[in-house]
Tab-separated table of C-alpha atoms in Angstrom:
chain	number	residue	atom	x	y	z
Z	1	LYS	CA	0.000	0.000	0.000
Z	2	VAL	CA	1.009	3.626	-0.471
Z	3	ARG	CA	2.493	5.017	2.708
Z	4	GLY	CA	1.813	8.734	3.014
Z	5	ILE	CA	3.280	11.386	0.728
Z	6	ARG	CA	6.984	11.432	1.592
Z	7	ASN	CA	8.125	9.632	-1.568
Z	8	LEU	CA	6.046	11.800	-3.883
Z	9	LYS	CA	7.373	14.993	-2.322
Z	10	SER	CA	10.906	13.645	-2.710
Z	11	VAL	CA	10.364	13.011	-6.416
Z	12	ASN	CA	8.859	16.465	-6.833
Z	13	ASP	CA	11.832	18.091	-5.123
Z	14	GLU	CA	14.292	16.291	-7.394
Z	15	LYS	CA	12.803	17.657	-10.621
Z	16	ARG	CA	14.871	20.388	-12.258
Z	17	THR	CA	12.020	22.766	-13.002
Z	18	PRO	CA	8.618	23.552	-11.468
Z	19	ALA	CA	6.950	22.578	-14.744
Z	20	ALA	CA	8.574	19.138	-14.668
Z	21	ALA	CA	7.593	18.639	-11.026
Z	22	ASN	CA	3.983	19.577	-11.780
Z	23	GLU	CA	3.931	17.154	-14.701
Z	24	VAL	CA	5.117	14.317	-12.443
Z	25	ARG	CA	2.438	15.214	-9.908
Z	26	LYS	CA	-0.247	15.164	-12.604
Z	27	CYS	CA	0.830	11.814	-14.069
Z	28	ILE	CA	1.012	10.147	-10.665
Z	29	GLY	CA	-2.397	11.600	-9.847
Z	30	TYR	CA	-3.904	9.925	-12.906
Z	31	VAL	CA	-2.401	6.572	-11.931
Z	32	MET	CA	-3.505	6.839	-8.310
Z	33	GLY	CA	-6.972	7.924	-9.326
Z	34	TRP	CA	-7.323	4.897	-11.592
Z	35	LEU	CA	-6.050	2.565	-8.880
Z	36	GLY	CA	-8.475	4.014	-6.366
Z	37	GLU	CA	-11.411	3.410	-8.681
Z	38	ASN	CA	-10.420	-0.044	-9.894
Z	39	HIS	CA	-8.194	-1.552	-7.208
Z	40	ASP	CA	-9.124	0.163	-3.977
Z	41	LYS	CA	-7.482	-2.592	-1.919
Z	42	LEU	CA	-4.051	-1.589	-3.201
Z	43	ILE	CA	-4.131	1.985	-1.922
Z	44	ASN	CA	-5.776	3.679	1.002
Z	45	ALA	CA	-5.299	7.292	-0.167
Z	46	ASN	CA	-4.340	9.347	-3.171
Z	47	PRO	CA	-1.036	10.991	-2.149
Z	48	VAL	CA	-1.265	13.641	-4.857
Z	49	ARG	CA	-4.086	15.390	-3.016
Z	50	ASP	CA	-1.665	16.353	-0.248
Z	51	VAL	CA	1.103	17.628	-2.537
Z	52	ALA	CA	0.418	21.158	-3.737
Z	53	ARG	CA	1.065	22.183	-7.318
Z	54	ILE	CA	4.090	24.467	-7.584
Z	55	ASP	CA	3.223	28.003	-8.666
Z	56	TYR	CA	5.782	29.708	-10.873
Z	57	LYS	CA	6.141	32.456	-13.434
Z	58	VAL	CA	7.390	31.703	-16.931
Z	59	LYS	CA	10.222	33.998	-17.951
Z	60	GLY	CA	9.976	35.419	-21.442
Z	61	HIS	CA	12.671	34.692	-23.991
Z	62	THR	CA	15.412	37.307	-24.143
Z	63	PRO	CA	14.949	39.407	-27.304
Z	64	TRP	CA	17.929	39.733	-29.606
Z	65	THR	CA	19.492	43.108	-30.336
Z	66	GLN	CA	21.471	44.344	-33.305
Z	67	GLU	CA	24.635	43.855	-31.241
Z	68	THR	CA	23.900	40.244	-30.290
Z	69	PHE	CA	22.811	39.448	-33.841
Z	70	GLN	CA	26.095	40.828	-35.168
Z	71	GLN	CA	28.059	38.891	-32.538
Z	72	PHE	CA	26.484	35.669	-33.757
Z	73	MET	CA	27.154	36.467	-37.426
Z	74	ASP	CA	30.775	37.402	-36.701
Z	75	GLU	CA	31.327	34.054	-35.012
Z	76	TYR	CA	30.521	31.967	-38.083
Z	77	LEU	CA	31.902	31.998	-41.615
Z	78	VAL	CA	29.963	33.213	-44.634
Z	79	GLY	CA	28.239	30.201	-46.161
Z	80	SER	CA	28.123	28.257	-42.898
Z	81	LYS	CA	24.961	26.512	-41.792
Z	82	GLU	CA	24.896	28.666	-38.671
Z	83	ARG	CA	24.865	31.966	-40.587
Z	84	ARG	CA	22.297	30.594	-43.022
Z	85	ALA	CA	20.017	29.561	-40.168
Z	86	MET	CA	20.253	32.961	-38.518
Z	87	SER	CA	19.699	34.730	-41.831
Z	88	LEU	CA	16.535	32.745	-42.506
Z	89	LEU	CA	15.191	33.342	-39.009
Z	90	ALA	CA	16.024	37.043	-38.930
Z	91	TYR	CA	15.272	38.079	-42.518
Z	92	THR	CA	12.113	36.017	-43.075
Z	93	PHE	CA	10.835	36.761	-39.546
Z	94	SER	CA	9.946	33.071	-39.315
Z	95	ARG	CA	9.615	30.762	-36.361
Z	96	GLY	CA	11.932	27.800	-36.127
Z	97	CYS	CA	9.161	25.401	-37.138
Z	98	ASP	CA	8.936	27.238	-40.475
Z	99	ALA	CA	12.573	28.209	-41.038
Z	100	ARG	CA	13.767	24.603	-40.789
Z	101	LEU	CA	11.595	23.640	-43.786
Z	102	LEU	CA	12.271	26.602	-46.070
Z	103	GLY	CA	13.928	25.621	-49.337
Z	104	PRO	CA	14.326	26.549	-53.008
Z	105	GLN	CA	10.694	25.660	-53.662
Z	106	HIS	CA	9.656	28.642	-51.523
Z	107	VAL	CA	11.657	31.131	-53.620
Z	108	THR	CA	10.306	32.815	-56.752
Z	109	GLU	CA	11.697	35.886	-58.509
Z	110	GLY	CA	13.487	37.344	-55.536
Z	111	ARG	CA	10.728	36.621	-53.033
Z	112	ILE	CA	10.226	33.920	-50.433
Z	113	ALA	CA	6.714	32.781	-49.545
Z	114	PHE	CA	5.443	30.205	-47.075
Z	115	ASN	CA	2.501	29.315	-44.872
Z	116	GLN	CA	3.102	29.800	-41.167
Z	117	GLN	CA	2.454	26.547	-39.330
Z	118	LYS	CA	1.395	28.127	-36.058
Z	119	THR	CA	-1.105	30.654	-37.434
Z	120	ASP	CA	-1.887	29.240	-40.895
Z	121	VAL	CA	-1.105	32.669	-42.369
Z	122	TRP	CA	0.499	33.010	-45.802
Z	123	VAL	CA	3.577	35.253	-45.816
Z	124	ASP	CA	5.213	36.622	-48.978
Z	125	LEU	CA	8.403	38.632	-48.473
Z	126	PRO	CA	11.179	40.152	-50.584
Z	127	ILE	CA	14.560	38.485	-50.118
Z	128	VAL	CA	16.983	41.076	-48.801
Z	129	ASP	CA	20.551	41.159	-50.098
Z	130	GLU	CA	22.046	39.656	-46.940
Z	131	LEU	CA	19.798	36.605	-47.137
Z	132	ALA	CA	20.236	36.301	-50.897
Z	133	ALA	CA	24.013	36.173	-50.451
Z	134	GLU	CA	23.739	33.252	-48.011
Z	135	LEU	CA	21.198	31.330	-50.089
Z	136	ALA	CA	23.297	31.720	-53.233
Z	137	LEU	CA	25.893	29.446	-51.622
Z	138	VAL	CA	23.447	26.586	-51.021
Z	139	PRO	CA	22.853	23.721	-53.496
Z	140	THR	CA	19.387	23.942	-55.043
Z	141	ASP	CA	18.761	20.194	-55.216
Z	142	ASN	CA	17.582	19.892	-51.595
Z	143	LEU	CA	14.111	20.678	-50.301
Z	144	ALA	CA	15.502	22.539	-47.273
Z	145	PHE	CA	18.214	25.170	-47.000
Z	146	ILE	CA	19.276	23.773	-43.620
Z	147	LEU	CA	20.015	20.076	-43.194
Z	148	THR	CA	21.325	17.891	-40.407
Z	149	ALA	CA	24.736	16.232	-40.555
Z	150	TYR	CA	22.934	13.267	-42.114
Z	151	GLY	CA	21.483	15.298	-44.976
Z	152	LYS	CA	17.947	15.297	-43.581
Z	153	SER	CA	15.599	18.085	-42.582
Z	154	PHE	CA	15.723	19.001	-38.903
Z	155	SER	CA	12.885	18.119	-36.581
Z	156	GLN	CA	11.441	21.145	-34.839
Z	157	LYS	CA	12.984	20.199	-31.491
Z	158	GLY	CA	16.290	19.181	-33.071
Z	159	PHE	CA	16.605	22.464	-34.950
Z	160	SER	CA	15.965	24.492	-31.812
Z	161	GLN	CA	18.473	22.483	-29.763
Z	162	TRP	CA	21.145	22.693	-32.456
Z	163	PHE	CA	20.713	26.440	-32.938
Z	164	ASN	CA	20.670	27.208	-29.222
Z	165	GLU	CA	23.905	25.267	-28.811
Z	166	LYS	CA	25.462	27.409	-31.533
Z	167	CYS	CA	24.332	30.507	-29.647
Z	168	ARG	CA	26.169	29.326	-26.553
Z	169	ASP	CA	29.252	28.517	-28.632
Z	170	ALA	CA	29.187	32.137	-29.827
Z	171	GLY	CA	29.196	33.362	-26.229
Z	172	LEU	CA	25.508	34.306	-26.310
Z	173	VAL	CA	24.402	32.526	-23.170
Z	174	GLY	CA	20.711	33.114	-22.481
Z	175	PHE	CA	19.863	33.896	-26.092
Z	176	THR	CA	17.832	31.340	-28.024
Z	177	MET	CA	15.984	30.919	-31.277
Z	178	HIS	CA	12.707	31.895	-29.604
Z	179	GLY	CA	13.903	35.426	-28.877
Z	180	ILE	CA	14.759	36.304	-32.480
Z	181	ARG	CA	11.274	37.252	-33.737
Z	182	LYS	CA	10.667	39.479	-30.731
Z	183	GLY	CA	14.037	41.139	-31.143
Z	184	VAL	CA	13.649	41.683	-34.895
Z	185	ALA	CA	10.154	43.127	-34.412
Z	186	THR	CA	11.511	45.566	-31.838
Z	187	ILE	CA	14.383	46.592	-34.119
Z	188	ALA	CA	11.991	47.075	-37.054
Z	189	ALA	CA	9.627	49.197	-34.953
Z	190	ASP	CA	12.519	51.286	-33.644
Z	191	ASN	CA	13.582	51.893	-37.249
Z	192	GLY	CA	10.175	53.264	-38.208
Z	193	ALA	CA	8.159	50.248	-39.372
Z	194	SER	CA	4.436	50.944	-39.071
Z	195	VAL	CA	1.956	48.634	-37.392
Z	196	HIS	CA	0.604	47.457	-40.739
Z	197	GLN	CA	4.098	46.858	-42.058
Z	198	LEU	CA	4.898	44.752	-39.015
Z	199	MET	CA	1.678	42.795	-39.490
Z	200	ALA	CA	2.633	41.973	-43.069
Z	201	MET	CA	6.205	41.072	-42.132
Z	202	PHE	CA	5.380	38.794	-39.228
Z	203	GLY	CA	2.018	37.438	-40.345
Z	204	TRP	CA	0.143	39.019	-37.453
Z	205	MET	CA	-3.629	39.154	-37.817
Z	206	THR	CA	-4.355	41.798	-35.180
Z	207	GLU	CA	-2.687	45.068	-34.217
């Protein structure tokens, strides 16, 4: 039989983040609830009821600045996968889930167009010179501009992990892929982009 709540609290305390601890609590609660309903002789109490959910605040991703963007670009050679990844993220204003899949098939007459996975919004943008220079160095026989070491398209999680590791290698600890869109939007607004221009650039549907 389950003896009190000491073991569950110990597991909760060992988790690295509050979110992970809460997830453990929830999963154990499901199991204990099922046991209580179907095998009530095995347990005499649901220990999860006595372990409070951990309250926490989610910190926002650190937005990139022109200085941190330049630091990243200076770290990697022209034509490198790292610079190409950053160029796609920064100059197409795309999320990682979209940038990882962009390829020659999305480019037509100096423009790049794609459907945003998260919002299902179609975005059609001019290719700026900096991005064009990076893409000109990529073979056109692949369906993605950015490939893994095995010649395959990145998974969404794999792309994020790989890119964030490259950020750390460039000395940009605390900066991740998720902060690029926010940083680029801020830079664009500071440089005079209007609300409607920002909406078109980032695929936003509301002001």
